[in-house]
Short mmCIF file of C-alpha atoms in Angstrom, two decimals:
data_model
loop_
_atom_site.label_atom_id
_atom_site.label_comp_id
_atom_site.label_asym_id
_atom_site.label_seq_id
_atom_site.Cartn_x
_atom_site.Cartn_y
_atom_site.Cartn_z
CA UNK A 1 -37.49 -3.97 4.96
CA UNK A 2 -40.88 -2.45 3.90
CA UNK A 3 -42.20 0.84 4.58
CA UNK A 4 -46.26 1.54 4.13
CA UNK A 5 -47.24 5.31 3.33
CA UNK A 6 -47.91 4.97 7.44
CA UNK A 7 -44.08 5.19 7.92
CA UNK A 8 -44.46 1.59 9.48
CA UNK A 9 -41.34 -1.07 9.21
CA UNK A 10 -42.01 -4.65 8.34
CA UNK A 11 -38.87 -7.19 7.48
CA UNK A 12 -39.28 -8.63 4.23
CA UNK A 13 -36.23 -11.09 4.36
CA UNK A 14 -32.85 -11.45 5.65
CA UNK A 15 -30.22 -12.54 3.28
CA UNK A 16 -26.64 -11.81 2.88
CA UNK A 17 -26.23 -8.91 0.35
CA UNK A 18 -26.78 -5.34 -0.70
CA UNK A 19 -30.54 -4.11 -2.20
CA UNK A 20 -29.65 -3.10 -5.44
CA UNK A 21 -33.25 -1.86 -7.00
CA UNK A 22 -36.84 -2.80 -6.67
CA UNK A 23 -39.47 -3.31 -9.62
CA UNK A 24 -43.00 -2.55 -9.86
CA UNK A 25 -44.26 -5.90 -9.25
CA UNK A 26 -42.06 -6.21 -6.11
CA UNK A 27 -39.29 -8.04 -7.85
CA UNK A 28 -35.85 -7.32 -6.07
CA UNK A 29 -31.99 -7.34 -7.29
CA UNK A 30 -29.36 -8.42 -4.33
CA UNK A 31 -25.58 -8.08 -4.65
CA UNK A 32 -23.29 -10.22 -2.77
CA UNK A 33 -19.62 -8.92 -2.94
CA UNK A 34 -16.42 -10.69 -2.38
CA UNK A 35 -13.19 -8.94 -1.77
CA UNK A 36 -9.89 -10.41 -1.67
CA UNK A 37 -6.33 -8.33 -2.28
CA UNK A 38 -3.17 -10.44 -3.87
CA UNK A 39 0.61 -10.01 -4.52
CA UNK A 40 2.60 -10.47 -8.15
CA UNK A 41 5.99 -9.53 -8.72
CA UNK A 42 9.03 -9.92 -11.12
CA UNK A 43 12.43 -10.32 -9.45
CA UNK A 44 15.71 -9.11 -10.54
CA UNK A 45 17.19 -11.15 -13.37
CA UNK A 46 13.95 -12.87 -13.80
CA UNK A 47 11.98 -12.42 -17.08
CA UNK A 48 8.31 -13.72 -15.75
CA UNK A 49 6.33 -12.42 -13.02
CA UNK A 50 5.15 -14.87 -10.32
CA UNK A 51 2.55 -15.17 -7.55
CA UNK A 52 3.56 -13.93 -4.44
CA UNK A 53 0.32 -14.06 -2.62
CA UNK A 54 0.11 -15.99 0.60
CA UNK A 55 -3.50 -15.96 1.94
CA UNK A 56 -6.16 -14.68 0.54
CA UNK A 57 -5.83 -10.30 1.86
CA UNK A 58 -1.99 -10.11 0.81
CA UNK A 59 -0.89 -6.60 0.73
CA UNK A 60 2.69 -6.01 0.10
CA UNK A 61 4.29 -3.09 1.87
CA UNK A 62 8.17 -2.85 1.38
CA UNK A 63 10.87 -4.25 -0.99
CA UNK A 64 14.04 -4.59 -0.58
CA UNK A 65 16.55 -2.67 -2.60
CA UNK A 66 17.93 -5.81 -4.13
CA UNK A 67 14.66 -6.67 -4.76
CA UNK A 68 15.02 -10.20 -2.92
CA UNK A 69 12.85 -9.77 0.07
CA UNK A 70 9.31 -9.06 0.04
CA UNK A 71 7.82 -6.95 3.44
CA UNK A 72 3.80 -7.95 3.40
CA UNK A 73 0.63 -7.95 5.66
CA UNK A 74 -2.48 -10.39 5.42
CA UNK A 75 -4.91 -8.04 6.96
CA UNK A 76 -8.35 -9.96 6.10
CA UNK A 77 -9.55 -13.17 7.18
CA UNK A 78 -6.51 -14.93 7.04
CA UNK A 79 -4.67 -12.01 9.19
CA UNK A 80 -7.16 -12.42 12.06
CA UNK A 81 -8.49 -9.18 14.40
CA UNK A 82 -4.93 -7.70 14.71
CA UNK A 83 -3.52 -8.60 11.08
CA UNK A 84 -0.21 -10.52 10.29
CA UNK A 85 3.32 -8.99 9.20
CA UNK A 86 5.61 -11.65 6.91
CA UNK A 87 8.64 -11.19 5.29
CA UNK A 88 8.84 -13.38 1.79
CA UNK A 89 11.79 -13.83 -0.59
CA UNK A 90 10.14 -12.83 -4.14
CA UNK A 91 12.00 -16.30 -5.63
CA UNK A 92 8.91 -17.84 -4.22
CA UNK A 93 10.38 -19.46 -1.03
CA UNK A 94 7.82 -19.76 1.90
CA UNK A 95 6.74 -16.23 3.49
CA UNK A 96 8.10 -15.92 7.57
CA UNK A 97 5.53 -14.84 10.10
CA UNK A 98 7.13 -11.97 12.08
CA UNK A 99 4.52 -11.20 14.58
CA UNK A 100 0.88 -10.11 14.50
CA UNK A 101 -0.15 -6.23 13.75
CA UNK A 102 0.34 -4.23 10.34
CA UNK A 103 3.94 -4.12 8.71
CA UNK A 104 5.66 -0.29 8.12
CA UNK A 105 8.92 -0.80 6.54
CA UNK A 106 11.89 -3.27 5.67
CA UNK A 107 15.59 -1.92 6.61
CA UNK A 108 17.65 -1.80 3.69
CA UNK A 109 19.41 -4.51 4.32
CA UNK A 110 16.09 -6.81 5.23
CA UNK A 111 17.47 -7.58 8.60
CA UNK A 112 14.96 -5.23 10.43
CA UNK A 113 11.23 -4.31 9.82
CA UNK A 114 9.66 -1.46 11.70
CA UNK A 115 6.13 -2.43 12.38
CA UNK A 116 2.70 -1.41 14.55
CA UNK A 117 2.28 -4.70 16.89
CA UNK A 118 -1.43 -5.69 17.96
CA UNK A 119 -1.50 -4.40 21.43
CA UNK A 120 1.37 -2.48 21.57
CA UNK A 121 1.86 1.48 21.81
CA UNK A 122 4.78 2.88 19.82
CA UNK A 123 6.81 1.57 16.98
CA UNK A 124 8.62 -1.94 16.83
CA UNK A 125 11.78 -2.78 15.03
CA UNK A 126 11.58 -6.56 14.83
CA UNK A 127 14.44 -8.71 13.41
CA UNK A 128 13.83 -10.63 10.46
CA UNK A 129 16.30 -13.27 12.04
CA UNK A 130 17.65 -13.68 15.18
CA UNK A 131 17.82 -11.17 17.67
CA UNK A 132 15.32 -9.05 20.31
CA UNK A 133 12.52 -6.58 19.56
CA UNK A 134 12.83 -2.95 20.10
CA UNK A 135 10.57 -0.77 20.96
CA UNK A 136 10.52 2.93 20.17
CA UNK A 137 8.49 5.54 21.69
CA UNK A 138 6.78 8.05 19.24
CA UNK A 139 6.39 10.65 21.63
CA UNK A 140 2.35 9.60 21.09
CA UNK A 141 2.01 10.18 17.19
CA UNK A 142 -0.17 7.56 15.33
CA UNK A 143 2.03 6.34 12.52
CA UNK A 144 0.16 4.63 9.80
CA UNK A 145 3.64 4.29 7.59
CA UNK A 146 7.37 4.09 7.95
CA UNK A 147 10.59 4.57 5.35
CA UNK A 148 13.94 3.49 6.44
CA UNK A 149 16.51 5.67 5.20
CA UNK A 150 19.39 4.64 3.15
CA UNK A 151 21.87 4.23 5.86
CA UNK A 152 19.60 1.75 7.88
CA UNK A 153 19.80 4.34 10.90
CA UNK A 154 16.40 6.58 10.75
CA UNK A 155 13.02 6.37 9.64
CA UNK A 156 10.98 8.46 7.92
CA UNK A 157 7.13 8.41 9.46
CA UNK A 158 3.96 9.45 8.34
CA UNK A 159 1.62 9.94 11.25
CA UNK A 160 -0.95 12.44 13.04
CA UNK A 161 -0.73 14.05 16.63
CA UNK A 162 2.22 13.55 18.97
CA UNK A 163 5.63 15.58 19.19
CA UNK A 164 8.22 13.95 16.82
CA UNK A 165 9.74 16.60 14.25
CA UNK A 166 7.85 17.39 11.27
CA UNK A 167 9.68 17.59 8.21
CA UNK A 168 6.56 18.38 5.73
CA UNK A 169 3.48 20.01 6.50
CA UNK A 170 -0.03 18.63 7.83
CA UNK A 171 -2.21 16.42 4.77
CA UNK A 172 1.64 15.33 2.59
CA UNK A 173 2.17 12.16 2.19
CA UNK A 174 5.17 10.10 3.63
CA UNK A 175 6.90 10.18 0.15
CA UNK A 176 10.14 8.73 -1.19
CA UNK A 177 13.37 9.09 0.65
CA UNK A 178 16.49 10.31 -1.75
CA UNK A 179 19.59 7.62 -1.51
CA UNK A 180 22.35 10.46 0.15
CA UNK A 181 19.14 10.60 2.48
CA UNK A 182 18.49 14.21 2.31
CA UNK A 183 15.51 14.65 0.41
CA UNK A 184 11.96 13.24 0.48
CA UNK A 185 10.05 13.84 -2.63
CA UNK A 186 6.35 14.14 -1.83
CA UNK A 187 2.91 15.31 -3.06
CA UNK A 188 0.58 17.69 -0.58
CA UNK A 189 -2.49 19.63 -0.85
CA UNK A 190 -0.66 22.31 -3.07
CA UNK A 191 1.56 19.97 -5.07
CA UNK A 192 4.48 18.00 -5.48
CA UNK A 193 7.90 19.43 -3.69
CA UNK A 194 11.07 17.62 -2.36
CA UNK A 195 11.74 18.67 1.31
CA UNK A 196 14.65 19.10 3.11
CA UNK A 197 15.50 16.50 5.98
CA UNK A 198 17.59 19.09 7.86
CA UNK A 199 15.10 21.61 6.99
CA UNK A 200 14.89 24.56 4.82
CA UNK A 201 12.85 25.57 1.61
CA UNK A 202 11.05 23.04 -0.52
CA UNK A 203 11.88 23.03 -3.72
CA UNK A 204 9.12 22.46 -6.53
CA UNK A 205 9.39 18.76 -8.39
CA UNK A 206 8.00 19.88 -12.02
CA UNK A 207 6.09 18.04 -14.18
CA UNK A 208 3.85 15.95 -12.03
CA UNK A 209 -0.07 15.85 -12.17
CA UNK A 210 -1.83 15.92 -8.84
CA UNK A 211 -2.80 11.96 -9.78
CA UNK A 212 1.12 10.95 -9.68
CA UNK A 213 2.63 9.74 -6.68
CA UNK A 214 6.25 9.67 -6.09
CA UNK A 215 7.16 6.08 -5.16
CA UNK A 216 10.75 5.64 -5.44
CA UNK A 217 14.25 7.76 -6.17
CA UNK A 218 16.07 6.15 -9.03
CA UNK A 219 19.57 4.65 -7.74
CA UNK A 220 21.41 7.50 -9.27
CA UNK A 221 19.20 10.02 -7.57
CA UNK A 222 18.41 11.46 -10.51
CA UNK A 223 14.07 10.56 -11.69
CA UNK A 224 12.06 9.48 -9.55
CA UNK A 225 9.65 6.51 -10.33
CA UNK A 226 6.08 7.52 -10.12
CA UNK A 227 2.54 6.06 -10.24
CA UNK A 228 -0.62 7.47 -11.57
CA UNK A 229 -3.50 7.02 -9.42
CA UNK A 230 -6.04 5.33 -10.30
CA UNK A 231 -4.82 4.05 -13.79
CA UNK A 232 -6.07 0.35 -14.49
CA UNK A 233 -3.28 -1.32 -16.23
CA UNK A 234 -1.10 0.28 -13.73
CA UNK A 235 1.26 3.05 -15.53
CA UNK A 236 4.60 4.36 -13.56
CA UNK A 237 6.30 6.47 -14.78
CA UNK A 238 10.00 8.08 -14.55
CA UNK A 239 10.62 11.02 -14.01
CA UNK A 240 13.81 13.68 -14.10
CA UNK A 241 13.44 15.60 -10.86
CA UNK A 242 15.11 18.91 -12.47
CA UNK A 243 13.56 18.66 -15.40
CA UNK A 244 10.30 17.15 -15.60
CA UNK A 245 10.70 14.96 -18.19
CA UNK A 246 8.36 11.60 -18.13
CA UNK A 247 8.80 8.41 -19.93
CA UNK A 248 6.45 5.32 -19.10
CA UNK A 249 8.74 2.91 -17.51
CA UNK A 250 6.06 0.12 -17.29
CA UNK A 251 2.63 -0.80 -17.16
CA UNK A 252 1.47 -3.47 -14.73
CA UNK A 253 -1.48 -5.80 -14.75
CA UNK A 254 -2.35 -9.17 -13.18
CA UNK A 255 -3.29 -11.99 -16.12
CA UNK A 256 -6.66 -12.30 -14.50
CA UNK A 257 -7.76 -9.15 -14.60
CA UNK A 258 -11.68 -10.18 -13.24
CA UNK A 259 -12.66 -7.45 -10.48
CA UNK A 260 -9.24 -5.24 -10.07
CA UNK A 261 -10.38 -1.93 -8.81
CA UNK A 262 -7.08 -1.10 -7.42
CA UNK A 263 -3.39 -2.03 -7.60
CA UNK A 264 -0.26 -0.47 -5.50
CA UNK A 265 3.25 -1.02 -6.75
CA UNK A 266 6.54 -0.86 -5.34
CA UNK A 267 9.76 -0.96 -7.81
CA UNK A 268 13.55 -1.20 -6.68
CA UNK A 269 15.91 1.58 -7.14
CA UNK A 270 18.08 0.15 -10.01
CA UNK A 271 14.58 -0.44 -12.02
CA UNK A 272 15.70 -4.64 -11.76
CA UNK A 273 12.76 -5.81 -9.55
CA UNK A 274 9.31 -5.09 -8.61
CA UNK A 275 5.87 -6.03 -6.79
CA UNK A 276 2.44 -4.76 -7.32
CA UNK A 277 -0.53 -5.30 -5.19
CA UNK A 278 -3.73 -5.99 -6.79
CA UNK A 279 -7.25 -5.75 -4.93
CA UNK A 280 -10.31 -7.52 -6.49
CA UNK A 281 -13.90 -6.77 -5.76
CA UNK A 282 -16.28 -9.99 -7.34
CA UNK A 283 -20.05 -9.59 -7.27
CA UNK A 284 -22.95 -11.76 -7.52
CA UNK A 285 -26.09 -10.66 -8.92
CA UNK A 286 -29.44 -11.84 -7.52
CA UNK A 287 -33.30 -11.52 -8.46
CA UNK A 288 -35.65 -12.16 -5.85
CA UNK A 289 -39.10 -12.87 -6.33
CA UNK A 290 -42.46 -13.13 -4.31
CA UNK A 291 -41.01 -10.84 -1.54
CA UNK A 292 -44.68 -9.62 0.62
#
């Protein structure tokens, strides 16, 4: 659109695309932007990574402490309105459509997956196999993101609203459940702590920048694997959760790394296996000329 010094509106053109500047002379730049998210990951006793996307918005979500089944959503085009939840063995195999909503978290032994179903209240536990759906009531919290604890029996879940006991206070994230299941390490508004399931003090996790986000206990309970936000390649990091004491475990990036603004990983407990996503943002760079 055009404005005169009148205030007055006239359309100039409609295209597909983002003004990015005008010129004197009425010359214009247009963006177009494509986004499109993807899935790579290394499986234990493997040595390469391999593509684990399936369409084109894959978003892994949980992996399986053996590190052999992949928990994912395809929440763009591909997923639809309501988004698709698919479970995927990281050797490659063909990915399972579960149902149709946005995947939470796989049970630790990848029988069950607690996920949000399009059109449904509450939170489902669907079987990766055969069996029946179960539906839990959440006493009206909004969960946006579910942990199954080590002994397959409880979940952790982040949420908002509703009456289901809090463990950590409002604005902390869900964080990363210990394996005797009695600690969650997690990062709030005032730092990083590990809370007490059956309540209790926090206790301070040293050594952590406000950037680093707990991700996953080490099998012996001893560091905790940790990523730093916003790092592009990806850096995790382990670290002792009495000490402090960091070490770069890895740093993750796809090949192609065109457009990556973003990446999420997950890692297994022993260290053996892990996924990343990776979200790319491609652009297109127009000039437009003769616009009146």
């Amino acid at each position: 659109r055009a404005v005169d010094l009148g205030g007055r509106e006239r359309v100039l053109s409609q295209v597909p695309g983002a003004l990015s500047d005008v010129s004197r002379d009425g010359s214009v730049l247009i963006t177009t932007g494509s986004r499109r998210s993807g899935i790579r990951g290394r499986a234990p006793g493997e040595n390469e990574e391999r593509e684990l996307s399936w369409l084109e918005g894959s978003a892994a979500v949980d992996l399986s402490p053996d590190g052999s089944q992949l928990l994912f959503g395809e929440m763009m085009e591909g997923g639809g309105v309501s988004g698709r939840i698919y479970l995927r063995r990281t050797d490659g195999s063909p990915a399972v459509h579960l149902g149709d909503g946005y995947p939470l978290g796989l049970s630790p032994d990848a029988a069950r997956a607690a996920v949000r179903l399009y059109g449904r209240t509450g939170l489902t536990i669907l079987p990766t196999g055969a069996g029946e759906a179960l539906t839990i009531a959440t006493g009206g919290v909004n969960i946006w993101r579910a942990r199954w604890f080590p002994d397959g029996r409880r979940l952790l879940v982040g949420g908002w609203r509703g009456g289901l006991r809090a463990i950590t206070p409002e604005m902390t994230g869900v964080g990363a459940v210990s394996p005797d299941g009695e600690w969650i390490a997690t990062i709030g508004d005032d730092g990083h702590f590990l809370y007490p399931v059956d309540g209790g003090e926090r206790r301070p996790l040293p050594g952590l920048e406000l950037d680093e986000w707990p991700m996953q206990w080490s099998a012996d309970g001893t560091s905790l694997y940790v990523r730093r936000e916003g790092d592009l390649p990806m850096r995790i990091l382990k670290v002792d959760v009495r000490t402090g004491r960091k070490e770069t475990w890895k740093e993750l990036m796809p090949p192609d790394r065109a457009g990556v603004v973003w990446m999420d990983p997950l890692v297994t407990p022993d260290g053996r296996g892990y996924v990343y996503t990776y979200h790319r943002l491609l652009t297109d760079l127009y000039l437009a000329e003769g616009l009146r």
